Tab-separated table of N, CA and C in Angstrom:
chain	number	residue	atom	x	y	z
A	1	MET	N	0.852	-1.175	0.000
A	1	MET	CA	0.000	0.000	0.000
A	1	MET	C	0.897	1.237	0.000
A	2	ASN	N	0.594	2.174	-0.853
A	2	ASN	CA	1.352	3.403	-0.992
A	2	ASN	C	0.492	4.548	-0.461
A	3	ARG	N	0.686	4.914	0.807
A	3	ARG	CA	-0.135	5.938	1.472
A	3	ARG	C	0.763	6.827	2.315
A	4	VAL	N	0.622	8.136	2.182
A	4	VAL	CA	1.455	9.090	2.905
A	4	VAL	C	0.564	10.124	3.582
A	5	THR	N	0.850	10.429	4.849
A	5	THR	CA	0.205	11.522	5.567
A	5	THR	C	1.311	12.394	6.137
A	6	LEU	N	1.262	13.690	5.836
A	6	LEU	CA	2.282	14.629	6.296
A	6	LEU	C	1.618	15.850	6.908
A	7	ILE	N	2.279	16.450	7.900
A	7	ILE	CA	1.868	17.734	8.451
A	7	ILE	C	3.095	18.631	8.399
A	8	GLY	N	2.938	19.789	7.774
A	8	GLY	CA	4.063	20.702	7.651
A	8	GLY	C	3.615	22.061	7.167
A	9	ARG	N	4.601	22.915	6.924
A	9	ARG	CA	4.350	24.285	6.449
A	9	ARG	C	4.907	24.458	5.042
A	10	LEU	N	4.186	25.230	4.246
A	10	LEU	CA	4.653	25.520	2.899
A	10	LEU	C	5.879	26.421	2.966
A	11	THR	N	6.893	26.087	2.197
A	11	THR	CA	8.116	26.889	2.186
A	11	THR	C	7.972	28.126	1.307
A	12	ARG	N	7.039	28.086	0.372
A	12	ARG	CA	6.749	29.228	-0.489
A	12	ARG	C	5.355	29.051	-1.074
A	13	ASP	N	4.828	30.059	-1.733
A	13	ASP	CA	3.520	29.949	-2.377
A	13	ASP	C	3.568	28.852	-3.440
A	14	PRO	N	2.463	28.135	-3.633
A	14	PRO	CA	2.445	27.085	-4.653
A	14	PRO	C	2.678	27.653	-6.053
A	15	ASP	N	3.358	26.880	-6.880
A	15	ASP	CA	3.556	27.213	-8.288
A	15	ASP	C	2.460	26.476	-9.051
A	16	VAL	N	1.487	27.224	-9.580
A	16	VAL	CA	0.342	26.605	-10.238
A	16	VAL	C	0.383	26.922	-11.732
A	17	ARG	N	0.263	25.868	-12.509
A	17	ARG	CA	0.196	25.994	-13.961
A	17	ARG	C	-0.994	25.186	-14.443
A	18	TYR	N	-1.440	25.489	-15.645
A	18	TYR	CA	-2.568	24.767	-16.230
A	18	TYR	C	-2.114	24.053	-17.492
A	19	SER	N	-2.592	22.805	-17.649
A	19	SER	CA	-2.236	22.025	-18.825
A	19	SER	C	-2.920	22.613	-20.054
A	20	GLN	N	-2.364	22.311	-21.209
A	20	GLN	CA	-2.949	22.747	-22.473
A	20	GLN	C	-4.030	21.765	-22.875
A	21	GLY	N	-4.974	22.212	-23.656
A	21	GLY	CA	-5.996	21.308	-24.159
A	21	GLY	C	-7.385	21.864	-23.989
A	22	GLU	N	-8.338	21.021	-24.332
A	22	GLU	CA	-9.731	21.430	-24.303
A	22	GLU	C	-10.210	21.740	-22.894
A	23	THR	N	-9.820	20.906	-21.921
A	23	THR	CA	-10.171	21.153	-20.527
A	23	THR	C	-8.878	21.281	-19.724
A	24	PRO	N	-8.435	22.524	-19.456
A	24	PRO	CA	-7.182	22.726	-18.722
A	24	PRO	C	-7.240	22.119	-17.320
A	25	LEU	N	-6.145	21.517	-16.910
A	25	LEU	CA	-6.035	20.867	-15.610
A	25	LEU	C	-5.022	21.636	-14.764
A	26	ALA	N	-5.431	22.033	-13.554
A	26	ALA	CA	-4.517	22.738	-12.652
A	26	ALA	C	-3.478	21.764	-12.118
A	27	ILE	N	-2.223	22.204	-12.112
A	27	ILE	CA	-1.120	21.418	-11.565
A	27	ILE	C	-0.366	22.334	-10.606
A	28	ALA	N	-0.478	22.046	-9.305
A	28	ALA	CA	0.159	22.876	-8.274
A	28	ALA	C	1.344	22.115	-7.694
A	29	ARG	N	2.485	22.786	-7.622
A	29	ARG	CA	3.683	22.201	-7.026
A	29	ARG	C	4.116	23.086	-5.861
A	30	TYR	N	4.454	22.438	-4.748
A	30	TYR	CA	4.958	23.167	-3.593
A	30	TYR	C	5.793	22.233	-2.745
A	31	THR	N	6.496	22.819	-1.785
A	31	THR	CA	7.347	22.049	-0.883
A	31	THR	C	6.847	22.230	0.533
A	32	LEU	N	6.719	21.107	1.251
A	32	LEU	CA	6.326	21.132	2.658
A	32	LEU	C	7.558	20.919	3.521
A	33	ALA	N	7.732	21.773	4.519
A	33	ALA	CA	8.773	21.583	5.532
A	33	ALA	C	8.133	20.799	6.669
A	34	VAL	N	8.556	19.556	6.841
A	34	VAL	CA	7.980	18.663	7.840
A	34	VAL	C	9.017	18.428	8.933
A	35	ASP	N	8.688	18.848	10.163
A	35	ASP	CA	9.616	18.681	11.285
A	35	ASP	C	9.878	17.206	11.538
A	36	ARG	N	11.118	16.910	11.853
A	36	ARG	CA	11.456	15.548	12.250
A	36	ARG	C	11.061	15.352	13.697
A	37	ARG	N	10.840	14.126	14.060
A	37	ARG	CA	10.398	13.812	15.412
A	37	ARG	C	11.475	14.130	16.446
A	38	PHE	N	12.724	13.883	16.103
A	38	PHE	CA	13.826	14.107	17.029
A	38	PHE	C	14.656	15.293	16.564
A	39	ARG	N	15.248	15.962	17.524
A	39	ARG	CA	16.083	17.122	17.221
A	39	ARG	C	17.543	16.713	17.143
A	40	ARG	N	18.284	17.415	16.306
A	40	ARG	CA	19.706	17.173	16.172
A	40	ARG	C	20.432	18.014	17.218
A	41	ASN	N	21.333	17.418	17.944
A	41	ASN	CA	22.079	18.118	18.989
A	41	ASN	C	23.449	18.488	18.434
A	42	SER	N	23.599	19.765	18.045
A	42	SER	CA	24.877	20.218	17.500
A	42	SER	C	25.420	21.336	18.380
A	43	GLY	N	26.523	21.071	19.036
A	43	GLY	CA	27.147	22.089	19.877
A	43	GLY	C	26.337	22.428	21.107
A	44	GLY	N	25.549	21.495	21.608
A	44	GLY	CA	24.778	21.741	22.817
A	44	GLY	C	23.401	22.325	22.557
A	45	ASP	N	23.148	22.803	21.336
A	45	ASP	CA	21.835	23.363	21.016
A	45	ASP	C	20.932	22.262	20.481
A	46	ASN	N	19.703	22.255	20.957
A	46	ASN	CA	18.716	21.345	20.385
A	46	ASN	C	18.127	22.038	19.177
A	47	GLU	N	18.597	21.691	18.008
A	47	GLU	CA	18.197	22.344	16.777
A	47	GLU	C	17.122	21.509	16.083
A	48	GLN	N	15.977	22.124	15.803
A	48	GLN	CA	14.900	21.418	15.108
A	48	GLN	C	15.337	21.178	13.673
A	49	THR	N	15.142	19.975	13.199
A	49	THR	CA	15.459	19.670	11.819
A	49	THR	C	14.171	19.359	11.073
A	50	ALA	N	14.202	19.551	9.789
A	50	ALA	CA	13.016	19.315	8.975
A	50	ALA	C	13.421	18.632	7.680
A	51	ASP	N	12.467	17.929	7.117
A	51	ASP	CA	12.620	17.377	5.780
A	51	ASP	C	11.784	18.243	4.855
A	52	PHE	N	12.276	18.446	3.651
A	52	PHE	CA	11.578	19.266	2.673
A	52	PHE	C	11.035	18.336	1.596
A	53	ILE	N	9.716	18.170	1.597
A	53	ILE	CA	9.048	17.179	0.761
A	53	ILE	C	8.376	17.877	-0.424
A	54	SER	N	8.717	17.427	-1.635
A	54	SER	CA	8.087	17.955	-2.851
A	54	SER	C	6.702	17.358	-2.999
A	55	CYS	N	5.736	18.225	-3.302
A	55	CYS	CA	4.346	17.788	-3.446
A	55	CYS	C	3.783	18.311	-4.762
A	56	VAL	N	2.854	17.565	-5.320
A	56	VAL	CA	2.153	18.002	-6.525
A	56	VAL	C	0.678	17.644	-6.371
A	57	ALA	N	-0.187	18.593	-6.753
A	57	ALA	CA	-1.634	18.394	-6.659
A	57	ALA	C	-2.250	18.698	-8.021
A	58	PHE	N	-3.137	17.821	-8.473
A	58	PHE	CA	-3.755	17.961	-9.784
A	58	PHE	C	-5.231	18.302	-9.657
A	59	GLY	N	-5.779	18.934	-10.700
A	59	GLY	CA	-7.217	19.180	-10.790
A	59	GLY	C	-7.752	20.054	-9.686
A	60	ARG	N	-8.818	19.592	-9.034
A	60	ARG	CA	-9.464	20.379	-7.984
A	60	ARG	C	-8.528	20.640	-6.810
A	61	GLN	N	-7.669	19.664	-6.479
A	61	GLN	CA	-6.714	19.873	-5.393
A	61	GLN	C	-5.702	20.938	-5.780
A	62	GLY	N	-5.326	21.003	-7.040
A	62	GLY	CA	-4.427	22.053	-7.524
A	62	GLY	C	-5.074	23.425	-7.457
A	63	GLU	N	-6.357	23.485	-7.816
A	63	GLU	CA	-7.097	24.749	-7.723
A	63	GLU	C	-7.228	25.194	-6.270
A	64	PHE	N	-7.468	24.234	-5.367
A	64	PHE	CA	-7.543	24.536	-3.935
A	64	PHE	C	-6.220	25.138	-3.455
A	65	ALA	N	-5.116	24.523	-3.866
A	65	ALA	CA	-3.796	25.018	-3.464
A	65	ALA	C	-3.588	26.445	-3.959
A	66	GLU	N	-3.981	26.705	-5.191
A	66	GLU	CA	-3.814	28.038	-5.768
A	66	GLU	C	-4.622	29.081	-5.002
A	67	LYS	N	-5.828	28.711	-4.610
A	67	LYS	CA	-6.739	29.658	-3.968
A	67	LYS	C	-6.427	29.902	-2.493
A	68	TYR	N	-6.061	28.842	-1.750
A	68	TYR	CA	-5.983	28.957	-0.303
A	68	TYR	C	-4.591	28.835	0.318
A	69	LEU	N	-3.659	28.197	-0.339
A	69	LEU	CA	-2.369	27.935	0.299
A	69	LEU	C	-1.377	29.048	0.026
A	70	ARG	N	-0.662	29.431	1.070
A	70	ARG	CA	0.368	30.465	0.981
A	70	ARG	C	1.579	30.033	1.793
A	71	GLN	N	2.686	30.690	1.557
A	71	GLN	CA	3.904	30.401	2.312
A	71	GLN	C	3.620	30.485	3.806
A	72	GLY	N	4.071	29.482	4.566
A	72	GLY	CA	3.898	29.469	6.005
A	72	GLY	C	2.637	28.778	6.484
A	73	THR	N	1.687	28.494	5.574
A	73	THR	CA	0.455	27.818	5.960
A	73	THR	C	0.774	26.409	6.448
A	74	LYS	N	0.219	26.051	7.608
A	74	LYS	CA	0.414	24.707	8.149
A	74	LYS	C	-0.754	23.841	7.714
A	75	ILE	N	-0.431	22.747	7.001
A	75	ILE	CA	-1.463	21.870	6.479
A	75	ILE	C	-1.122	20.409	6.731
A	76	ALA	N	-2.149	19.586	6.663
A	76	ALA	CA	-1.987	18.134	6.658
A	76	ALA	C	-2.385	17.678	5.266
A	77	VAL	N	-1.604	16.782	4.696
A	77	VAL	CA	-1.903	16.260	3.369
A	77	VAL	C	-1.928	14.740	3.405
A	78	ASN	N	-2.730	14.183	2.535
A	78	ASN	CA	-2.758	12.741	2.301
A	78	ASN	C	-2.490	12.526	0.827
A	79	GLY	N	-1.760	11.478	0.529
A	79	GLY	CA	-1.465	11.197	-0.864
A	79	GLY	C	-0.667	9.928	-1.008
A	80	ARG	N	0.090	9.859	-2.107
A	80	ARG	CA	0.920	8.698	-2.382
A	80	ARG	C	2.269	9.155	-2.910
A	81	ILE	N	3.283	8.356	-2.677
A	81	ILE	CA	4.617	8.672	-3.180
A	81	ILE	C	4.711	8.208	-4.627
A	82	GLN	N	5.282	9.077	-5.448
A	82	GLN	CA	5.479	8.738	-6.851
A	82	GLN	C	6.934	9.013	-7.206
A	83	THR	N	7.566	8.058	-7.841
A	83	THR	CA	8.955	8.230	-8.284
A	83	THR	C	8.986	8.292	-9.798
A	84	GLY	N	10.016	8.909	-10.301
A	84	GLY	CA	10.176	9.015	-11.744
A	84	GLY	C	11.602	9.386	-12.080
A	85	SER	N	11.867	9.527	-13.350
A	85	SER	CA	13.195	9.940	-13.788
A	85	SER	C	13.095	10.619	-15.142
A	86	TYR	N	14.111	11.414	-15.445
A	86	TYR	CA	14.212	12.069	-16.741
A	86	TYR	C	15.684	12.329	-17.025
A	87	THR	N	15.987	12.667	-18.254
A	87	THR	CA	17.358	12.990	-18.648
A	87	THR	C	17.448	14.500	-18.790
A	88	ASN	N	18.381	15.117	-18.057
A	88	ASN	CA	18.514	16.569	-18.105
A	88	ASN	C	19.293	17.008	-19.354
A	89	LYS	N	19.507	18.311	-19.485
A	89	LYS	CA	20.172	18.876	-20.666
A	89	LYS	C	21.597	18.380	-20.843
A	90	GLU	N	22.240	18.014	-19.732
A	90	GLU	CA	23.613	17.508	-19.788
A	90	GLU	C	23.671	16.016	-20.088
A	91	GLY	N	22.515	15.391	-20.283
A	91	GLY	CA	22.467	13.972	-20.595
A	91	GLY	C	22.538	13.070	-19.378
A	92	GLN	N	22.419	13.641	-18.176
A	92	GLN	CA	22.466	12.843	-16.948
A	92	GLN	C	21.063	12.425	-16.539
A	93	ARG	N	20.962	11.239	-15.998
A	93	ARG	CA	19.683	10.710	-15.510
A	93	ARG	C	19.399	11.325	-14.145
A	94	VAL	N	18.218	11.938	-13.981
A	94	VAL	CA	17.805	12.567	-12.726
A	94	VAL	C	16.594	11.800	-12.199
A	95	TYR	N	16.660	11.388	-10.939
A	95	TYR	CA	15.565	10.651	-10.311
A	95	TYR	C	14.771	11.591	-9.422
A	96	THR	N	13.452	11.447	-9.452
A	96	THR	CA	12.575	12.319	-8.671
A	96	THR	C	11.696	11.499	-7.739
A	97	THR	N	11.341	12.112	-6.623
A	97	THR	CA	10.374	11.548	-5.684
A	97	THR	C	9.491	12.690	-5.217
A	98	GLU	N	8.187	12.506	-5.291
A	98	GLU	CA	7.259	13.530	-4.836
A	98	GLU	C	5.998	12.864	-4.307
A	99	VAL	N	5.249	13.629	-3.535
A	99	VAL	CA	3.976	13.147	-3.005
A	99	VAL	C	2.865	13.709	-3.885
A	100	VAL	N	2.056	12.830	-4.455
A	100	VAL	CA	0.889	13.245	-5.223
A	100	VAL	C	-0.257	13.408	-4.228
A	101	ILE	N	-0.726	14.624	-4.087
A	101	ILE	CA	-1.709	14.980	-3.064
A	101	ILE	C	-3.108	14.547	-3.481
A	102	GLU	N	-3.781	13.861	-2.549
A	102	GLU	CA	-5.172	13.481	-2.765
A	102	GLU	C	-6.117	14.412	-2.016
A	103	ASP	N	-5.683	14.930	-0.854
A	103	ASP	CA	-6.477	15.936	-0.153
A	103	ASP	C	-5.615	16.749	0.801
A	104	HIS	N	-6.076	17.980	1.041
A	104	HIS	CA	-5.430	18.936	1.945
A	104	HIS	C	-6.356	19.181	3.127
A	105	GLU	N	-5.769	19.554	4.260
A	105	GLU	CA	-6.578	19.940	5.415
A	105	GLU	C	-5.777	20.971	6.216
A	106	PHE	N	-6.427	22.059	6.600
A	106	PHE	CA	-5.747	23.060	7.415
A	106	PHE	C	-5.571	22.543	8.833
A	107	VAL	N	-4.422	22.819	9.426
A	107	VAL	CA	-4.108	22.338	10.766
A	107	VAL	C	-4.301	23.430	11.804
A	108	GLU	N	-4.192	24.676	11.399
A	108	GLU	CA	-4.385	25.785	12.334
A	108	GLU	C	-5.158	26.898	11.649
A	109	SER	N	-5.683	27.793	12.454
A	109	SER	CA	-6.467	28.901	11.920
A	109	SER	C	-5.567	29.928	11.262
A	110	LYS	N	-6.194	30.822	10.513
A	110	LYS	CA	-5.453	31.869	9.828
A	110	LYS	C	-4.674	32.725	10.823
A	111	GLY	N	-5.280	33.077	11.953
A	111	GLY	CA	-4.622	33.912	12.961
A	111	GLY	C	-3.442	33.222	13.614
A	112	ALA	N	-3.528	31.913	13.814
A	112	ALA	CA	-2.460	31.172	14.481
A	112	ALA	C	-1.221	31.056	13.611
A	113	SER	N	-1.389	31.104	12.304
A	113	SER	CA	-0.239	30.960	11.420
A	113	SER	C	0.595	32.233	11.374
A	114	GLY	N	0.005	33.359	11.833
A	114	GLY	CA	0.730	34.624	11.797
A	114	GLY	C	0.977	35.075	10.375
A	115	ASN	N	0.118	34.663	9.474
A	115	ASN	CA	0.330	34.920	8.065
A	115	ASN	C	-1.003	35.332	7.454
A	116	THR	N	-1.154	36.583	7.087
A	116	THR	CA	-2.421	37.024	6.530
A	116	THR	C	-2.637	36.378	5.186
A	117	GLY	N	-3.840	35.906	4.980
A	117	GLY	CA	-4.168	35.263	3.718
A	117	GLY	C	-3.888	33.778	3.705
A	118	ALA	N	-3.244	33.245	4.718
A	118	ALA	CA	-2.929	31.817	4.722
A	118	ALA	C	-4.047	31.047	5.382
A	119	GLY	N	-4.599	30.100	4.668
A	119	GLY	CA	-5.623	29.245	5.247
A	119	GLY	C	-6.936	29.976	5.466
A	120	PHE	N	-7.767	29.424	6.316
A	120	PHE	CA	-9.020	30.062	6.683
A	120	PHE	C	-9.448	29.548	8.037
A	121	GLU	N	-10.355	30.289	8.666
A	121	GLU	CA	-10.893	29.857	9.953
A	121	GLU	C	-12.277	29.302	9.737
A	122	ARG	N	-12.605	28.239	10.442
A	122	ARG	CA	-13.952	27.704	10.355
A	122	ARG	C	-14.894	28.633	11.103
A	123	GLN	N	-15.881	29.149	10.406
A	123	GLN	CA	-16.842	30.064	11.006
A	123	GLN	C	-18.116	29.348	11.437
A	124	ASP	N	-18.289	28.089	11.006
A	124	ASP	CA	-19.540	27.393	11.271
A	124	ASP	C	-19.572	26.694	12.624
A	125	VAL	N	-18.486	26.677	13.370
A	125	VAL	CA	-18.445	26.000	14.660
A	125	VAL	C	-18.438	27.042	15.769
A	126	PRO	N	-19.503	27.140	16.570
A	126	PRO	CA	-19.519	28.138	17.636
A	126	PRO	C	-18.541	27.751	18.733
A	127	PRO	N	-17.944	28.745	19.401
A	127	PRO	CA	-17.029	28.416	20.488
A	127	PRO	C	-17.764	27.798	21.670
A	128	VAL	N	-17.071	26.942	22.409
A	128	VAL	CA	-17.664	26.314	23.587
A	128	VAL	C	-17.740	27.355	24.689
A	129	SER	N	-18.926	27.505	25.278
A	129	SER	CA	-19.075	28.508	26.326
A	129	SER	C	-18.544	27.965	27.649
A	130	ALA	N	-18.183	28.876	28.531
A	130	ALA	CA	-17.638	28.487	29.831
A	130	ALA	C	-18.713	27.856	30.707
A	131	SER	N	-19.992	28.121	30.404
A	131	SER	CA	-21.066	27.570	31.231
A	131	SER	C	-21.307	26.098	30.963
A	132	ALA	N	-20.853	25.597	29.855
A	132	ALA	CA	-21.050	24.180	29.538
A	132	ALA	C	-20.136	23.355	30.429
A	133	GLY	N	-20.687	22.372	31.110
A	133	GLY	CA	-19.920	21.551	32.031
A	133	GLY	C	-19.027	20.558	31.309
A	134	GLU	N	-17.773	20.524	31.654
A	134	GLU	CA	-16.807	19.576	31.106
A	134	GLU	C	-16.738	19.628	29.582
A	135	GLY	N	-17.074	20.768	28.971
A	135	GLY	CA	-16.989	20.895	27.528
A	135	GLY	C	-18.192	20.340	26.784
A	136	PHE	N	-19.229	19.862	27.498
A	136	PHE	CA	-20.417	19.335	26.855
A	136	PHE	C	-21.530	20.371	26.913
A	137	MET	N	-22.390	20.340	25.922
A	137	MET	CA	-23.519	21.251	25.875
A	137	MET	C	-24.576	20.804	26.887
A	138	ASN	N	-25.188	21.764	27.582
A	138	ASN	CA	-26.269	21.440	28.509
A	138	ASN	C	-27.526	21.100	27.711
A	139	ILE	N	-28.171	19.978	28.057
A	139	ILE	CA	-29.403	19.563	27.392
A	139	ILE	C	-30.564	19.977	28.289
A	140	PRO	N	-31.530	20.705	27.719
A	140	PRO	CA	-32.663	21.167	28.524
A	140	PRO	C	-33.483	19.990	29.046
A	141	ASP	N	-34.135	20.209	30.218
A	141	ASP	CA	-35.009	19.186	30.806
A	141	ASP	C	-36.222	18.953	29.914
A	142	GLY	N	-36.727	17.706	29.902
A	142	GLY	CA	-37.935	17.374	29.177
A	142	GLY	C	-37.730	17.096	27.704
A	143	ILE	N	-36.518	17.054	27.243
A	143	ILE	CA	-36.258	16.824	25.826
A	143	ILE	C	-36.036	15.347	25.503
A	144	ASP	N	-36.059	14.484	26.538
A	144	ASP	CA	-35.779	13.061	26.360
A	144	ASP	C	-36.675	12.404	25.314
A	145	GLU	N	-37.936	12.824	25.206
A	145	GLU	CA	-38.847	12.201	24.261
A	145	GLU	C	-38.448	12.504	22.824
A	146	GLU	N	-37.748	13.586	22.595
A	146	GLU	CA	-37.402	13.985	21.233
A	146	GLU	C	-36.083	13.366	20.752
A	147	LEU	N	-35.288	12.801	21.653
A	147	LEU	CA	-34.011	12.228	21.268
A	147	LEU	C	-34.194	10.810	20.749
A	148	PRO	N	-33.671	10.471	19.579
A	148	PRO	CA	-33.907	9.162	18.981
A	148	PRO	C	-33.077	8.050	19.602
A	149	PHE	N	-32.127	8.339	20.453
A	149	PHE	CA	-31.205	7.310	20.953
A	149	PHE	C	-31.293	7.096	22.440
A	150	VAL	N	-32.335	7.534	23.109
A	150	VAL	CA	-32.441	7.393	24.559
A	150	VAL	C	-32.821	5.999	24.953
């Protein structure tokens, strides 16, 4: 099974191009900086290290990247690893590895990223009020007859 899940930040704005033809297809390329689980200890400093993963998104996912993703946006992606190769201008064989994105998901709100225009905040979820006990909504008395699972 070829399945990849990554959480990281975009190193720059996505590079989006459209294919030629009757129905143009969006192709978005970007790099995710994904923190490693362990830190490298160099000279006594705990230095965070990251891997820089090349990603490509096609079609609707490419359009989504063009519209919503910006440098610094923290996202979670799901996809698959794809390898390939080509011959460069000097005649050398170059091998590539990239993640083909199947879906994107924002990991933090626009305000938390410290980056205007990056991502979006969910407006449809009301904040939990302090009066709700243990984070649960209070259910009014006498509503038991209306609940289908009692």
